mmCIF file of C-alpha atoms in Angstrom:
data_model
loop_
_atom_site.group_PDB
_atom_site.id
_atom_site.type_symbol
_atom_site.label_atom_id
_atom_site.label_comp_id
_atom_site.label_asym_id
_atom_site.label_seq_id
_atom_site.Cartn_x
_atom_site.Cartn_y
_atom_site.Cartn_z
ATOM 1 C CA THR A 135 17.215 99.574 94.540
ATOM 2 C CA ALA A 136 15.526 102.766 95.622
ATOM 3 C CA GLN A 137 18.808 104.054 97.027
ATOM 4 C CA GLN A 138 20.691 103.376 93.799
ATOM 5 C CA LEU A 139 17.974 105.053 91.762
ATOM 6 C CA ALA A 140 17.864 108.114 94.030
ATOM 7 C CA SER A 141 21.662 108.532 93.733
ATOM 8 C CA LYS A 142 21.332 108.899 89.948
ATOM 9 C CA VAL A 143 18.466 111.437 89.922
ATOM 10 C CA SER A 144 18.433 115.136 90.780
ATOM 11 C CA ALA A 145 15.950 117.974 90.196
ATOM 12 C CA ALA A 146 16.281 121.750 90.126
ATOM 13 C CA PRO A 147 13.734 124.549 89.499
ATOM 14 C CA VAL A 148 14.158 127.020 86.651
ATOM 15 C CA ARG A 149 14.378 130.518 88.114
ATOM 16 C CA ASN A 150 11.262 132.705 87.867
ATOM 17 C CA THR A 151 9.194 129.841 86.380
ATOM 18 C CA VAL A 152 7.212 126.864 87.636
ATOM 19 C CA LEU A 153 9.391 124.491 85.617
ATOM 20 C CA ILE A 154 11.435 121.713 87.172
ATOM 21 C CA VAL A 155 14.359 120.130 85.295
ATOM 22 C CA LEU A 156 14.964 116.472 86.077
ATOM 23 C CA SER A 157 18.500 115.199 85.501
ATOM 24 C CA VAL A 158 19.631 111.571 85.449
ATOM 25 C CA SER A 159 23.241 110.354 85.374
ATOM 26 C CA ASP A 160 24.127 106.942 83.995
ATOM 27 C CA THR A 161 26.823 105.286 81.934
ATOM 28 C CA SER A 162 24.232 104.695 79.185
ATOM 29 C CA ALA A 163 22.509 107.683 77.579
ATOM 30 C CA GLN A 164 19.502 105.559 76.623
ATOM 31 C CA HIS A 165 19.186 104.179 80.146
ATOM 32 C CA ALA A 166 19.383 107.693 81.605
ATOM 33 C CA ALA A 167 16.607 108.881 79.223
ATOM 34 C CA ASN A 168 14.424 105.905 80.134
ATOM 35 C CA ILE A 169 14.718 106.713 83.848
ATOM 36 C CA ALA A 170 13.940 110.406 83.263
ATOM 37 C CA ASN A 171 10.879 109.615 81.133
ATOM 38 C CA GLY A 172 9.790 107.080 83.726
ATOM 39 C CA TYR A 173 9.737 109.884 86.309
ATOM 40 C CA GLY A 174 7.747 111.967 83.806
ATOM 41 C CA GLN A 175 5.086 109.264 83.661
ATOM 42 C CA VAL A 176 4.833 108.559 87.403
ATOM 43 C CA LEU A 177 5.201 112.030 88.921
ATOM 44 C CA PRO A 178 2.000 113.656 87.451
ATOM 45 C CA ALA A 179 -0.167 110.751 88.643
ATOM 46 C CA TYR A 180 1.485 110.819 92.053
ATOM 47 C CA VAL A 181 0.910 114.597 92.479
ATOM 48 C CA ALA A 182 -2.692 114.272 91.277
ATOM 49 C CA LYS A 183 -3.298 111.568 93.861
ATOM 50 C CA LEU A 184 -1.969 113.841 96.591
ATOM 51 C CA GLU A 185 -3.775 117.021 95.519
ATOM 52 C CA ASN A 186 -7.036 115.698 93.994
ATOM 53 C CA VAL A 187 -8.118 113.475 96.845
ATOM 54 C CA VAL A 188 -11.746 113.254 95.734
ATOM 55 C CA GLY A 189 -10.745 112.275 92.214
ATOM 56 C CA ASP A 190 -12.733 115.028 90.473
ATOM 57 C CA PRO A 191 -12.255 114.493 86.715
ATOM 58 C CA LYS A 192 -12.768 118.185 86.040
ATOM 59 C CA VAL A 193 -9.560 119.111 87.852
ATOM 60 C CA PRO A 194 -6.846 119.630 85.208
ATOM 61 C CA PRO A 195 -3.459 117.924 85.585
ATOM 62 C CA LEU A 196 -1.376 119.742 88.110
ATOM 63 C CA VAL A 197 1.939 118.445 86.643
ATOM 64 C CA GLN A 198 2.677 117.738 83.024
ATOM 65 C CA VAL A 199 5.780 116.959 81.018
ATOM 66 C CA VAL A 200 6.888 119.831 78.809
ATOM 67 C CA THR A 201 9.884 118.120 77.160
ATOM 68 C CA LYS A 202 10.728 114.439 77.202
ATOM 69 C CA ALA A 203 14.243 113.174 77.649
ATOM 70 C CA ASN A 204 16.095 112.271 74.456
ATOM 71 C CA PRO A 205 19.318 110.203 74.436
ATOM 72 C CA ALA A 206 20.666 112.441 71.677
ATOM 73 C CA SER A 207 20.584 115.439 74.010
ATOM 74 C CA ALA A 208 22.640 113.702 76.729
ATOM 75 C CA LYS A 209 25.767 115.505 77.839
ATOM 76 C CA VAL A 210 28.984 113.711 78.696
ATOM 77 C CA SER A 211 30.145 114.653 82.185
ATOM 78 C CA GLY A 212 33.794 114.858 83.307
ATOM 79 C CA TYR A 213 36.797 115.551 81.027
ATOM 80 C CA PRO A 214 37.753 114.135 77.639
ATOM 81 C CA THR A 215 40.040 111.104 77.643
ATOM 82 C CA TRP A 216 42.909 112.986 75.960
ATOM 83 C CA MET A 217 42.764 115.683 78.599
ATOM 84 C CA VAL A 218 42.819 113.134 81.435
ATOM 85 C CA ALA A 219 45.751 111.312 79.785
ATOM 86 C CA PHE A 220 47.663 114.578 79.300
ATOM 87 C CA ALA A 221 47.094 115.555 82.928
ATOM 88 C CA ALA A 222 48.250 112.122 84.117
ATOM 89 C CA ILE A 223 51.440 112.279 82.019
ATOM 90 C CA THR A 224 52.149 115.807 83.234
ATOM 91 C CA MET A 225 51.683 114.797 86.863
ATOM 92 C CA ALA A 226 53.926 111.747 86.377
ATOM 93 C CA LEU A 227 56.701 113.881 84.872
ATOM 94 C CA LEU A 228 56.417 116.446 87.657
ATOM 95 C CA SER A 229 56.508 113.693 90.292
ATOM 96 C CA ALA A 230 59.562 112.070 88.679
ATOM 97 C CA THR A 231 61.348 115.423 88.449
ATOM 98 C CA GLY A 232 60.565 116.133 92.089
ATOM 99 C CA LEU A 233 61.792 112.711 93.142
ATOM 100 C CA VAL A 234 65.073 113.127 91.221
ATOM 101 C CA TRP A 235 65.600 116.564 92.751
ATOM 102 C CA PHE A 236 64.888 115.216 96.219
ATOM 103 C CA LEU A 237 67.344 112.331 95.790
ATOM 104 C CA GLU A 238 70.065 114.604 94.429
ATOM 105 C CA ARG A 239 69.478 117.084 97.230
ATOM 106 C CA PHE A 240 69.178 114.776 100.218
ATOM 107 C CA ASP A 241 70.541 111.360 99.181
ATOM 108 C CA THR A 242 74.047 111.151 100.642
ATOM 109 C CA LYS A 243 75.060 107.816 99.100
ATOM 110 C CA VAL A 244 77.699 107.559 96.386
ATOM 111 C CA ARG A 245 75.702 106.170 93.474
ATOM 112 C CA SER A 246 77.463 106.921 90.169
ATOM 113 C CA ARG A 247 80.813 107.009 88.386
ATOM 114 C CA ARG A 248 80.403 110.695 87.571
ATOM 115 C CA GLN A 249 79.805 111.436 91.257
ATOM 116 C CA VAL A 250 83.004 109.606 92.276
ATOM 117 C CA GLU A 251 85.072 111.449 89.669
ATOM 118 C CA ALA A 252 83.592 114.823 90.657
ATOM 119 C CA ILE A 253 84.302 114.389 94.371
ATOM 120 C CA THR A 254 87.778 112.863 94.086
ATOM 121 C CA GLY A 255 88.953 114.830 91.073
ATOM 122 C CA CYS A 256 90.638 111.619 89.880
ATOM 123 C CA ASP A 257 90.106 109.014 87.219
ATOM 124 C CA ILE A 258 88.763 105.585 88.069
ATOM 125 C CA VAL A 259 91.662 103.195 87.427
ATOM 126 C CA GLY A 260 89.752 100.019 88.172
ATOM 127 C CA ASN A 261 86.381 98.445 88.844
ATOM 128 C CA LEU A 262 86.312 95.229 90.853
ATOM 129 C CA PRO A 263 82.936 93.572 90.205
ATOM 130 C CA LYS A 264 80.806 91.651 92.648
ATOM 131 C CA THR A 265 81.495 87.925 92.639
ATOM 132 C CA ARG A 266 80.513 85.061 94.885
ATOM 133 C CA ALA A 267 83.977 83.589 94.382
ATOM 134 C CA LEU A 268 85.398 86.067 96.898
ATOM 135 C CA GLY A 269 83.343 84.452 99.632
ATOM 136 C CA SER A 270 82.770 86.003 103.024
ATOM 137 C CA ASN A 271 86.495 86.250 103.825
ATOM 138 C CA GLY A 272 87.614 87.929 100.589
ATOM 139 C CA ASP A 273 89.485 85.005 99.036
ATOM 140 C CA VAL A 274 91.251 86.750 96.147
ATOM 141 C CA GLY A 275 92.968 83.573 94.936
ATOM 142 C CA GLN A 276 89.643 81.798 94.596
ATOM 143 C CA ALA A 277 88.141 84.794 92.797
ATOM 144 C CA PHE A 278 91.002 84.730 90.273
ATOM 145 C CA ASP A 279 90.509 81.014 89.650
ATOM 146 C CA GLU A 280 86.715 80.984 89.424
ATOM 147 C CA SER A 281 85.727 84.380 88.005
ATOM 148 C CA LYS A 282 87.130 85.368 84.631
ATOM 149 C CA GLU A 283 85.427 88.768 84.880
ATOM 150 C CA PHE A 284 87.108 89.500 88.224
ATOM 151 C CA LYS A 285 90.513 88.393 86.923
ATOM 152 C CA GLN A 286 90.264 90.568 83.810
ATOM 153 C CA ALA A 287 89.209 93.566 85.899
ATOM 154 C CA ALA A 288 92.168 93.003 88.247
ATOM 155 C CA LEU A 289 94.683 92.768 85.397
ATOM 156 C CA ARG A 290 93.257 95.926 83.859
ATOM 157 C CA LEU A 291 93.623 97.648 87.236
ATOM 158 C CA SER A 292 97.298 96.682 87.514
ATOM 159 C CA LEU A 293 98.023 97.977 84.001
ATOM 160 C CA ASN A 294 96.384 101.326 84.767
ATOM 161 C CA VAL A 295 98.206 101.709 88.082
ATOM 162 C CA GLU A 296 101.555 100.867 86.482
ATOM 163 C CA SER A 297 100.933 103.398 83.715
ATOM 164 C CA VAL A 298 100.132 106.182 86.175
ATOM 165 C CA LEU A 299 103.125 105.295 88.369
ATOM 166 C CA GLN A 300 105.498 105.666 85.433
ATOM 167 C CA ARG A 301 104.304 109.239 84.914
ATOM 168 C CA LEU A 302 104.913 110.358 88.506
ATOM 169 C CA PRO A 303 108.000 112.608 88.714
ATOM 170 C CA ARG A 304 108.882 111.542 92.262
ATOM 171 C CA ILE A 305 109.110 107.842 91.368
ATOM 172 C CA LYS A 306 112.674 106.675 90.711
ATOM 173 C CA ALA A 307 113.268 103.736 88.432
ATOM 174 C CA GLU A 308 115.813 102.068 90.694
ATOM 175 C CA ILE A 309 113.603 102.208 93.807
ATOM 176 C CA PRO A 310 110.305 100.275 93.999
ATOM 177 C CA PRO A 311 107.386 102.675 94.393
ATOM 178 C CA VAL A 312 105.375 102.442 97.600
ATOM 179 C CA VAL A 313 101.616 102.738 97.153
ATOM 180 C CA ALA A 314 99.140 102.984 100.025
ATOM 181 C CA VAL A 315 95.683 101.546 99.312
ATOM 182 C CA VAL A 316 93.174 103.289 101.562
ATOM 183 C CA ALA A 317 89.406 103.367 102.087
ATOM 184 C CA GLY A 318 87.251 105.431 104.402
ATOM 185 C CA HIS A 319 85.653 102.653 106.420
ATOM 186 C CA ARG A 320 86.212 99.055 107.328
ATOM 187 C CA GLY A 321 84.152 96.936 104.980
ATOM 188 C CA ASP A 322 84.833 99.108 101.929
ATOM 189 C CA GLY A 323 87.277 96.477 100.714
ATOM 190 C CA SER A 324 90.711 98.097 100.856
ATOM 191 C CA THR A 325 92.303 94.787 101.822
ATOM 192 C CA VAL A 326 90.591 92.991 98.948
ATOM 193 C CA ALA A 327 91.732 95.742 96.560
ATOM 194 C CA THR A 328 95.320 95.525 97.869
ATOM 195 C CA ARG A 329 95.558 91.761 97.546
ATOM 196 C CA THR A 330 93.827 91.810 94.171
ATOM 197 C CA LEU A 331 96.266 94.389 92.812
ATOM 198 C CA ALA A 332 99.229 92.400 94.166
ATOM 199 C CA ARG A 333 97.933 89.190 92.595
ATOM 200 C CA ALA A 334 97.371 90.971 89.271
ATOM 201 C CA PHE A 335 100.961 92.287 89.263
ATOM 202 C CA ALA A 336 102.144 88.747 89.986
ATOM 203 C CA GLU A 337 100.087 87.332 87.137
ATOM 204 C CA ARG A 338 101.801 89.793 84.800
ATOM 205 C CA GLY A 339 105.257 88.719 85.926
ATOM 206 C CA HIS A 340 106.016 91.516 88.406
ATOM 207 C CA ALA A 341 107.168 90.932 91.974
ATOM 208 C CA ALA A 342 104.810 92.637 94.404
ATOM 209 C CA GLY A 343 105.272 93.217 98.107
ATOM 210 C CA VAL A 344 102.372 93.723 100.509
ATOM 211 C CA VAL A 345 102.897 95.355 103.884
ATOM 212 C CA SER A 346 100.099 94.434 106.249
ATOM 213 C CA LEU A 347 99.756 96.686 109.267
ATOM 214 C CA ASP A 348 99.066 95.166 112.669
ATOM 215 C CA ALA A 349 96.108 97.458 113.363
ATOM 216 C CA PRO A 350 93.132 96.285 115.421
ATOM 217 C CA ASN A 351 90.593 97.272 112.782
ATOM 218 C CA ARG A 352 92.237 95.741 109.762
ATOM 219 C CA GLU A 353 89.918 93.939 107.399
ATOM 220 C CA LEU A 354 90.383 90.243 106.949
ATOM 221 C CA ALA A 355 92.849 89.946 109.769
ATOM 222 C CA GLU A 356 92.964 86.191 109.314
ATOM 223 C CA ALA A 357 93.262 86.272 105.526
ATOM 224 C CA GLU A 358 95.939 84.108 103.985
ATOM 225 C CA PRO A 359 98.831 85.753 102.116
ATOM 226 C CA VAL A 360 98.258 86.027 98.388
ATOM 227 C CA VAL A 361 99.999 83.326 96.374
ATOM 228 C CA ALA A 362 100.170 83.184 92.586
ATOM 229 C CA GLY A 363 99.464 79.605 91.670
ATOM 230 C CA SER A 364 101.469 79.812 88.436
ATOM 231 C CA ALA A 365 104.716 80.840 90.100
ATOM 232 C CA LEU A 366 107.013 77.832 89.924
ATOM 233 C CA ALA A 367 110.769 77.931 89.982
ATOM 234 C CA GLU A 368 113.174 75.318 88.747
ATOM 235 C CA ASN A 369 113.202 72.001 90.594
ATOM 236 C CA ASP A 370 109.458 72.455 91.206
ATOM 237 C CA ASN A 371 110.041 74.753 94.161
ATOM 238 C CA ARG A 372 107.239 77.270 94.537
ATOM 239 C CA ILE A 373 108.196 80.921 94.621
ATOM 240 C CA ASP A 374 105.617 83.345 95.885
ATOM 241 C CA PRO A 375 105.920 86.534 93.757
ATOM 242 C CA VAL A 376 103.750 88.366 96.288
ATOM 243 C CA THR A 377 105.738 88.908 99.446
ATOM 244 C CA THR A 378 103.504 89.647 102.416
ATOM 245 C CA VAL A 379 105.083 91.069 105.554
ATOM 246 C CA SER A 380 103.462 92.327 108.725
ATOM 247 C CA CYS A 381 104.572 95.173 110.948
ATOM 248 C CA SER A 382 103.344 97.963 113.190
ATOM 249 C CA THR A 383 102.785 101.503 111.951
ATOM 250 C CA ALA A 384 105.721 102.736 114.031
ATOM 251 C CA ALA A 385 108.072 100.369 112.230
ATOM 252 C CA LEU A 386 106.550 100.906 108.797
ATOM 253 C CA ALA A 387 108.799 103.726 107.598
ATOM 254 C CA ALA A 388 111.954 101.941 108.699
ATOM 255 C CA LYS A 389 110.827 98.702 107.105
ATOM 256 C CA ILE A 390 110.042 100.343 103.767
ATOM 257 C CA ARG A 391 112.788 102.946 103.553
ATOM 258 C CA GLY A 392 115.296 100.498 104.919
ATOM 259 C CA ARG A 393 114.108 98.077 102.262
ATOM 260 C CA ASP A 394 113.429 95.069 104.392
ATOM 261 C CA ALA A 395 115.189 91.976 103.082
ATOM 262 C CA GLN A 396 111.833 90.427 102.207
ATOM 263 C CA LEU A 397 110.926 93.448 100.060
ATOM 264 C CA LEU A 398 114.251 93.978 98.264
ATOM 265 C CA ASP A 399 113.218 92.238 95.060
ATOM 266 C CA SER A 400 109.751 93.794 94.811
ATOM 267 C CA ASP A 401 108.835 95.836 91.746
ATOM 268 C CA VAL A 402 106.085 97.592 93.700
ATOM 269 C CA ILE A 403 105.222 97.723 97.406
ATOM 270 C CA LEU A 404 101.589 98.004 98.468
ATOM 271 C CA ILE A 405 100.542 99.085 101.956
ATOM 272 C CA ASP A 406 97.323 97.508 103.195
ATOM 273 C CA THR A 407 96.117 100.581 105.067
ATOM 274 C CA PRO A 408 93.528 100.475 107.892
ATOM 275 C CA ALA A 409 90.209 102.309 107.516
ATOM 276 C CA PHE A 410 91.051 106.011 107.360
ATOM 277 C CA HIS A 411 88.086 107.313 109.365
ATOM 278 C CA GLU A 412 88.481 104.695 112.086
ATOM 279 C CA SER A 413 92.170 104.762 112.898
ATOM 280 C CA ILE A 414 95.009 107.282 113.050
ATOM 281 C CA GLU A 415 97.220 104.420 111.855
ATOM 282 C CA ALA A 416 96.002 105.004 108.308
ATOM 283 C CA GLN A 417 97.172 108.608 108.224
ATOM 284 C CA LEU A 418 100.566 107.597 109.600
ATOM 285 C CA ALA A 419 100.812 104.859 106.980
ATOM 286 C CA LEU A 420 100.175 107.317 104.150
ATOM 287 C CA CYS A 421 103.188 109.357 105.185
ATOM 288 C CA ALA A 422 105.420 106.383 104.373
ATOM 289 C CA ALA A 423 104.049 106.000 100.834
ATOM 290 C CA ASP A 424 104.925 107.629 97.523
ATOM 291 C CA ALA A 425 101.360 107.649 96.236
ATOM 292 C CA VAL A 426 97.832 106.680 97.219
ATOM 293 C CA ILE A 427 95.016 104.662 95.690
ATOM 294 C CA LEU A 428 91.531 105.451 96.989
ATOM 295 C CA VAL A 429 89.021 102.622 97.397
ATOM 296 C CA VAL A 430 85.337 103.493 97.121
ATOM 297 C CA ARG A 431 82.439 101.121 97.662
ATOM 298 C CA PRO A 432 79.367 102.713 96.047
ATOM 299 C CA ILE A 433 76.104 102.913 97.968
ATOM 300 C CA ALA A 434 77.923 101.773 101.124
ATOM 301 C CA ASN A 435 79.934 105.048 101.133
ATOM 302 C CA THR A 436 78.485 108.510 101.651
ATOM 303 C CA THR A 437 79.523 111.608 99.757
ATOM 304 C CA LEU A 438 80.525 113.290 103.038
ATOM 305 C CA SER A 439 82.803 110.403 103.984
ATOM 306 C CA LEU A 440 84.455 110.432 100.559
ATOM 307 C CA CYS A 441 84.901 114.220 100.654
ATOM 308 C CA ARG A 442 86.633 113.987 104.041
ATOM 309 C CA LEU A 443 88.929 111.222 102.801
ATOM 310 C CA VAL A 444 89.919 113.234 99.721
ATOM 311 C CA ALA A 445 90.500 116.372 101.820
ATOM 312 C CA ALA A 446 92.724 114.454 104.256
ATOM 313 C CA VAL A 447 94.845 113.009 101.450
ATOM 314 C CA LYS A 448 95.221 116.458 99.879
ATOM 315 C CA ALA A 449 96.284 117.862 103.238
ATOM 316 C CA LEU A 450 99.145 115.337 103.267
ATOM 317 C CA ASP A 451 100.104 116.459 99.735
ATOM 318 C CA MET A 452 100.011 112.870 98.510
ATOM 319 C CA PRO A 453 99.621 112.155 94.776
ATOM 320 C CA VAL A 454 96.541 110.068 94.093
ATOM 321 C CA LEU A 455 96.975 107.470 91.356
ATOM 322 C CA GLY A 456 93.237 107.028 90.985
ATOM 323 C CA VAL A 457 90.163 105.412 92.426
ATOM 324 C CA VAL A 458 89.267 101.728 92.658
ATOM 325 C CA VAL A 459 85.517 101.144 92.691
ATOM 326 C CA ASN A 460 84.998 98.020 94.735
ATOM 327 C CA LEU A 461 82.209 95.420 94.668
ATOM 328 C CA ALA A 462 79.794 97.275 92.393
ATOM 329 C CA THR A 463 78.185 96.782 88.991
ATOM 330 C CA GLU A 464 78.064 99.841 86.763
ATOM 331 C CA SER A 465 75.020 100.456 84.600
ATOM 332 C CA PRO A 466 75.491 101.457 80.924
ATOM 333 C CA THR A 467 74.318 105.035 81.439
ATOM 334 C CA VAL A 468 75.929 108.441 80.967
ATOM 335 C CA GLU A 469 76.111 108.926 84.721
ATOM 336 C CA GLY A 470 77.413 105.385 85.246
ATOM 337 C CA LEU A 471 74.979 104.513 88.025
ATOM 338 C CA TYR A 472 76.116 101.730 90.353
ATOM 339 C CA LEU A 473 73.812 98.846 91.161
#
């Protein structure tokens, strides 16, 4: 169309001359030359028609073509492909670097193993993977029966915790150690971690006691006590190697230090502690323990929340056995990013 043709053609005078340079842009050099030469043919006749109205043959041509367009003389506009590609790669790298810096600067979520270790100053003693077998109510027994990965992770956790406990100077061999399992917020999975650790000890032949606090914000308040399905005594009478007792925070110290009759035969006593940032009961419960296990749920936890939890535990001068990373899948990277 006329509009399309006009958009491809431009003209400019040469300074201090009567010359006009006609330029045509097109994806094809030959097509551009054809259009330019077409103008060269039409324009002189058009100007002559305007200026020589009478059609006097003696009047010389008012416009003539000095140089025709040649496809070989066409110039490529824009930038070379390699330069465009280099600029694109450079911009992509700069954008990625900026995005990483922004996330590290302003992203407050706990997203990697290295981040957890740096904030807590402790080793990660266990990773409990995501599994549908837990269900919505955190059924640890079902997870043990249906998920081999979860069971292996739990057994590995119990071995690590036992190893660290044996190295603590304040732990006496004749008295069962008392370990408080604590997380920052409800939903982080401290109850699941406690019951999983107890079940893992039971699977390895150790008697474990779980003290469940009667706090209003306890997770899984209706959860069933953990029972090891393989624990059978003589005469086919079932013996539950995980003893679960319930009490208030006020009675916790007396129940543990007085070695409640239900806890006498326990090799280790675990306190299912309420969410630390949501209840003073958690801090009171820690005072009755010999050591602490921190539970972190990546992405759901913030770095600020974890820092406050670590600072509070340090203020109580409680030894930390390590960190349990709950309900997360770790990527095979140096940072150990959680998915």
